[in-house]
CSV table of C-alpha atoms in Angstrom, one decimal:
chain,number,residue,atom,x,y,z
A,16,UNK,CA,50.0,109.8,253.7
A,17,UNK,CA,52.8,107.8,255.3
A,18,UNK,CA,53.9,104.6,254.1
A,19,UNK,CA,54.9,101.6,255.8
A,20,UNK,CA,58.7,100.9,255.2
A,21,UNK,CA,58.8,97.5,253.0
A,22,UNK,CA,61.2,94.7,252.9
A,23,UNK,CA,63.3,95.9,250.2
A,24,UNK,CA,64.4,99.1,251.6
A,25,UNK,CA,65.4,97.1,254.7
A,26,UNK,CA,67.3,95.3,253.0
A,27,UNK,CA,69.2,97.7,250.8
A,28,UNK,CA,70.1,100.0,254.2
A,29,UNK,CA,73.3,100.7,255.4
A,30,UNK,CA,74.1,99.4,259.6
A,31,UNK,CA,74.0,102.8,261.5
A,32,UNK,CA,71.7,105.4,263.2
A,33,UNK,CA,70.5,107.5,260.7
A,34,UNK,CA,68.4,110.8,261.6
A,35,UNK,CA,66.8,112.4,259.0
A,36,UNK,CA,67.7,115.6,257.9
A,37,UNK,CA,63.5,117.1,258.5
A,38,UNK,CA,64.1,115.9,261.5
A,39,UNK,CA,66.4,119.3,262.1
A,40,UNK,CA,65.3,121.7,259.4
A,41,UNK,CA,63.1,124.4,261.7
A,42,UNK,CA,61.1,124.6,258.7
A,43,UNK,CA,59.4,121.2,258.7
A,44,UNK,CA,57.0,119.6,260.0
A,45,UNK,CA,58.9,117.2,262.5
A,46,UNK,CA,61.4,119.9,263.9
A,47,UNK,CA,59.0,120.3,266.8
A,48,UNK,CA,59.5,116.8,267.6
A,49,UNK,CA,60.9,116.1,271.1
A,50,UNK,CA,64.9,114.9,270.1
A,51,UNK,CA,64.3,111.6,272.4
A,52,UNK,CA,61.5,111.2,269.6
A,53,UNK,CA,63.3,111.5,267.0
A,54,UNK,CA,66.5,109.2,268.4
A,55,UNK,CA,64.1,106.5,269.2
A,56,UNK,CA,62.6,106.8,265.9
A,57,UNK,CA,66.5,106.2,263.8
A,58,UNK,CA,66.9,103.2,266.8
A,59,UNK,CA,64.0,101.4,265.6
A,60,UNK,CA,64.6,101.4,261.9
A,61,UNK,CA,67.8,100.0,262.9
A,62,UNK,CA,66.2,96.8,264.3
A,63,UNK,CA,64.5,96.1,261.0
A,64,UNK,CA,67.4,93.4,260.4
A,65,UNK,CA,66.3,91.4,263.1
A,66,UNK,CA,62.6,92.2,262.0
A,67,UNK,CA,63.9,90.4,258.6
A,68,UNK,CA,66.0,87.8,260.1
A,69,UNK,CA,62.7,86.2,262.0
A,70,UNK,CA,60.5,87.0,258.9
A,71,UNK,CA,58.2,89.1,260.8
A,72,UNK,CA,57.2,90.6,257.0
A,73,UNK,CA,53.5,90.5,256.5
A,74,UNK,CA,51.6,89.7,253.4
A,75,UNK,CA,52.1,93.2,251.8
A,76,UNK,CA,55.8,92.7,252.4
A,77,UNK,CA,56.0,95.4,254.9
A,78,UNK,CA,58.5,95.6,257.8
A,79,UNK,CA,57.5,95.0,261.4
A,80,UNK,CA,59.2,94.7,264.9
A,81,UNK,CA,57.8,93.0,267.9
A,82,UNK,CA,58.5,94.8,270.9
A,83,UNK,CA,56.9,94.6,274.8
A,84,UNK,CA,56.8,97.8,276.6
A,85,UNK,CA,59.4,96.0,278.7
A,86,UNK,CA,61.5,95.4,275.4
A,87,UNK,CA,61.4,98.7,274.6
A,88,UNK,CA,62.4,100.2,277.7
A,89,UNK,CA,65.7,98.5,278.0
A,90,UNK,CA,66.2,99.9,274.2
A,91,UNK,CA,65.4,103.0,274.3
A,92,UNK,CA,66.9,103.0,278.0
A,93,UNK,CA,64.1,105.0,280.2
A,94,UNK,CA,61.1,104.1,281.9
A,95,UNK,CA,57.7,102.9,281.0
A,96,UNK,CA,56.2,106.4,281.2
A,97,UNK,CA,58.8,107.6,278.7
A,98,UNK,CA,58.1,105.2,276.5
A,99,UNK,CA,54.7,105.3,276.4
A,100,UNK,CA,55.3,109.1,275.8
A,101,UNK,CA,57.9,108.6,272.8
A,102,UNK,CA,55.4,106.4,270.9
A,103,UNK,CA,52.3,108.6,270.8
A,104,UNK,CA,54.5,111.1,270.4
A,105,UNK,CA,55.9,109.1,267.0
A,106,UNK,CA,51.9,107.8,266.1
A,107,UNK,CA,50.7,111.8,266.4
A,108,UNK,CA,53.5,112.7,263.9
A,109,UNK,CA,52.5,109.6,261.5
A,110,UNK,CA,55.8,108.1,262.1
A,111,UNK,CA,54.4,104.9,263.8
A,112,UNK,CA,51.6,102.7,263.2
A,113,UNK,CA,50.5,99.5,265.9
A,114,UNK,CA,48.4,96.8,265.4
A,115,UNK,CA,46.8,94.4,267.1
A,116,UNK,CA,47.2,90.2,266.7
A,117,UNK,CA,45.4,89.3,269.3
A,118,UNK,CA,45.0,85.6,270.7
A,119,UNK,CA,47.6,86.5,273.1
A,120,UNK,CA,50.1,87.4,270.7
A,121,UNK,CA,52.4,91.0,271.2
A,122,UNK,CA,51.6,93.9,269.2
A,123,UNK,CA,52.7,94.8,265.6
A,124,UNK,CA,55.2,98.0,265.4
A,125,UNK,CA,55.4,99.2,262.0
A,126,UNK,CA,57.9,102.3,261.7
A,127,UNK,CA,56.6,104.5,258.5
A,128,UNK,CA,58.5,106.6,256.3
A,129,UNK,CA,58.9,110.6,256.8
A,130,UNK,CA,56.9,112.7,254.1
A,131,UNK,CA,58.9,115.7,253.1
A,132,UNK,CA,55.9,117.1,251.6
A,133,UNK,CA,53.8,117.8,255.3
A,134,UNK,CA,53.9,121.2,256.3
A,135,UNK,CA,52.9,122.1,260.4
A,136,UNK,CA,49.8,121.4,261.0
A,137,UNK,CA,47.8,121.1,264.3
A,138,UNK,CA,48.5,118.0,266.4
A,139,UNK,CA,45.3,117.8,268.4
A,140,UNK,CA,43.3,116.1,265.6
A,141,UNK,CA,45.5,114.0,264.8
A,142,UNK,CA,46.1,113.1,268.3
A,143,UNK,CA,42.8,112.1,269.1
A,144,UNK,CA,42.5,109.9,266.3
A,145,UNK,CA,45.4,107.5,266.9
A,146,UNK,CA,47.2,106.7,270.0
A,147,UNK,CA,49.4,104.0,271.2
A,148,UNK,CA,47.7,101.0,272.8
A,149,UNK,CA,48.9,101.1,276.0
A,150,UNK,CA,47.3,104.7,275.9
A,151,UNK,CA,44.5,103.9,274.8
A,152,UNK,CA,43.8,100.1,275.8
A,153,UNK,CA,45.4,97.7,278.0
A,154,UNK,CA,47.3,95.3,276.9
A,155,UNK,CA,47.8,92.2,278.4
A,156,UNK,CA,50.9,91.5,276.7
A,157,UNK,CA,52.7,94.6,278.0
A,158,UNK,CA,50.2,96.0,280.6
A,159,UNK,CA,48.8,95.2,283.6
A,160,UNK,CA,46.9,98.3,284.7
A,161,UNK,CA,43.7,99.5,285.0
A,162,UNK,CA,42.0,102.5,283.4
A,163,UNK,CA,42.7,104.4,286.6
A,164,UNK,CA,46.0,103.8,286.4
A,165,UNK,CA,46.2,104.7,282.3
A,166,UNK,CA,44.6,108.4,283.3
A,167,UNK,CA,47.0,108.5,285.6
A,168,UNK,CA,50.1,107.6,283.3
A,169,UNK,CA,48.4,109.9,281.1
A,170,UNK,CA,48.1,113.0,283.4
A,171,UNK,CA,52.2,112.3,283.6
A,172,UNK,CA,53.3,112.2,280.6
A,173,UNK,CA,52.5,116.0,280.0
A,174,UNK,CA,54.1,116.9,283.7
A,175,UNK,CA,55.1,119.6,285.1
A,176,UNK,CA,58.6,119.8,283.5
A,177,UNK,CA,57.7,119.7,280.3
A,178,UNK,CA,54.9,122.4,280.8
A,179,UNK,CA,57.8,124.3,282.0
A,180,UNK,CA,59.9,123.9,279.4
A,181,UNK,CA,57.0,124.7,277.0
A,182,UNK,CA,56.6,128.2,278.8
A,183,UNK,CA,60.0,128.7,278.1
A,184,UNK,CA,60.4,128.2,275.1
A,185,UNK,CA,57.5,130.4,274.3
A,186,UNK,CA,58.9,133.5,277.1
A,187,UNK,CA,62.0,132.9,274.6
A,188,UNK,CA,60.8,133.7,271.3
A,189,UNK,CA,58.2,136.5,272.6
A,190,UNK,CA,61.3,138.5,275.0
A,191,UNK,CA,63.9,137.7,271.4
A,192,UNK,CA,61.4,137.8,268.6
A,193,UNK,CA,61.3,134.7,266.4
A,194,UNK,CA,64.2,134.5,264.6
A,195,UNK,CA,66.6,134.9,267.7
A,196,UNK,CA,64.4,132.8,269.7
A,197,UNK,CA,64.1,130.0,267.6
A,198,UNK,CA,68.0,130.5,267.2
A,199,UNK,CA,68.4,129.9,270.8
A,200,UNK,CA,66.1,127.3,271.3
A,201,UNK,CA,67.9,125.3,268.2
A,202,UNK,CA,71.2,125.9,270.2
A,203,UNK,CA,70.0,124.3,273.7
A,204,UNK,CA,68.7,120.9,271.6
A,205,UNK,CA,71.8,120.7,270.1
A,206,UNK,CA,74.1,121.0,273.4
A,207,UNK,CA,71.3,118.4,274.5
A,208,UNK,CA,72.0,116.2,271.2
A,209,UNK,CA,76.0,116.3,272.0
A,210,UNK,CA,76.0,116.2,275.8
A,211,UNK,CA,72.7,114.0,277.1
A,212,UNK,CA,74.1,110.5,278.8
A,213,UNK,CA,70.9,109.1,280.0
A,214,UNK,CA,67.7,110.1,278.0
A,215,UNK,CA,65.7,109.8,281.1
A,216,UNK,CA,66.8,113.5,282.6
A,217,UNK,CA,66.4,115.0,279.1
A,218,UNK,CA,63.7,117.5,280.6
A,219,UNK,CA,65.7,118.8,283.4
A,220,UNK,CA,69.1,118.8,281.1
A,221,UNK,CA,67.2,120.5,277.9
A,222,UNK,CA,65.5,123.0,280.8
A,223,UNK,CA,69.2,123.6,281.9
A,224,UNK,CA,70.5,124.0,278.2
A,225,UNK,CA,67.9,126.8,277.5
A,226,UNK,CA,68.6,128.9,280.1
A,227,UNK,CA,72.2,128.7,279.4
A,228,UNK,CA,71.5,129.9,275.9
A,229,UNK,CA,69.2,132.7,276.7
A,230,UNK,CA,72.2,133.9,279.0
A,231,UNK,CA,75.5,133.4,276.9
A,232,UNK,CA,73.4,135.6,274.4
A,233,UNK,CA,72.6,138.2,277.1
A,234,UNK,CA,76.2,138.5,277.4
A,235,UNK,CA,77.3,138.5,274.1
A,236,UNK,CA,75.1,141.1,273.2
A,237,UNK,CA,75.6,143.6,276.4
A,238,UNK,CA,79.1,144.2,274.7
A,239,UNK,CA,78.0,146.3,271.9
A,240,UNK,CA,74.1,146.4,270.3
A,241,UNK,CA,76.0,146.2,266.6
A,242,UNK,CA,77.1,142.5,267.0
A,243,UNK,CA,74.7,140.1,265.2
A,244,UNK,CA,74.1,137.2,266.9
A,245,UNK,CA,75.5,133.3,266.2
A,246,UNK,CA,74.5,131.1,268.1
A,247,UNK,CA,77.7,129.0,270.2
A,248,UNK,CA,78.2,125.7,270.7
A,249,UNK,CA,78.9,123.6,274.1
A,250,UNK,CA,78.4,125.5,277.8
């Protein structure tokens, strides 16, 4: 079980970004994590020093933020789609927890801790347990759309190009085997990672990334079939 970050360990953090290191080990549990996921999830640990300097600390001395779905797009600089994606992304992974205060008042964010001890698991159960408020209730805070308009924001979050990109992934490891193809597919979020300017065409530039894998190791390997194959960074 995840545990909410507390004040002390907010206090005793050092003032950068900080990823961590499940986050890219192909072996856990959060590898499969989209990487806008996983930026946004280093950004807002960051803000815990504002979190402190407004005492927004509840009476377990755990850490919250206050953000609107406005706020939060400027942040993580994207749209409201995308961030509505990023959270239940973050809340199906047990990495984010929100809670209600009602009378009016914005939403709770608490950011919880990795756990190096979860292993894959299926997401679907999970998923249908928790979700993000403005997925699964208006807010009038944040929102102002109906429960037409949430299916609909639902039905684009998982679009087309991510479906895409999902198919490719998979053609990928079943044309390479798994070793290779996971290889590759590591390789294309990295050139992602170190070339990505705007977060909001991460779909098309990741879709881009992968192909360009898939065909520097095509060439590579058309030289001789005795070559083993590391991956290569940049385009």
């Amino acid at each position: 079980m995840s545990q909410r970050i507390n004040l002390n360990q907010v206090e005793s953090s050092e003032r950068f970004y900080r990823i961590p290191k499940l986050f890219t080990d192909e072996n856990s549990y959060y590898f499969s994590m989209k990487l806008e996921s996983k930026f946004a999830y280093a950004l807002l640990k960051d803000r815990f020093e504002l979190s402190v300097k407004n005492k927004w600390v509840d009476e377990e001395n755990n850490v919250f933020l206050i953000f609107t779905v406005k706020e939060l797009e400027k942040v993580l600089g994207c749209g409201k789609n995308k961030v509505i994606q990023i959270k239940k992304e973050l809340t199906e992974y047990g990495l984010l927890e929100e809670e209600r205060q009602g009378l009016n008042r914005p939403n709770r964010l608490y950011v919880l801790n990795v756990d190096a001890t979860r292993k894959f698991e299926n997401q679907t159960s999970r998923s249908s347990e928790i979700k993000p408020q403005e997925v699964s209730k208006s807010n009038p805070n944040d929102t102002k759309y109906n429960e037409t308009e949430i299916s609909e924001t639902n039905n684009k979050i998982i679009d087309e190009e991510e479906e895409k990109i999902e198919k490719k992934k998979s053609e990928i490891i079943s044309d390479f085997g798994k070793s290779i193809g996971k290889s590759l597919i590591s390789e294309a979020e990295l050139n992602t990672k170190m070339n990505l300017k705007d977060i909001t065409y991460f779909n098309q530039y990741f879709s881009k990334a992968l192909d360009n894998a898939v065909e520097k190791y095509k060439k590579f390997n058309s030289k001789t079939d005795d070559y083993f194959y590391i991956p290569m960074e940049g385009f």
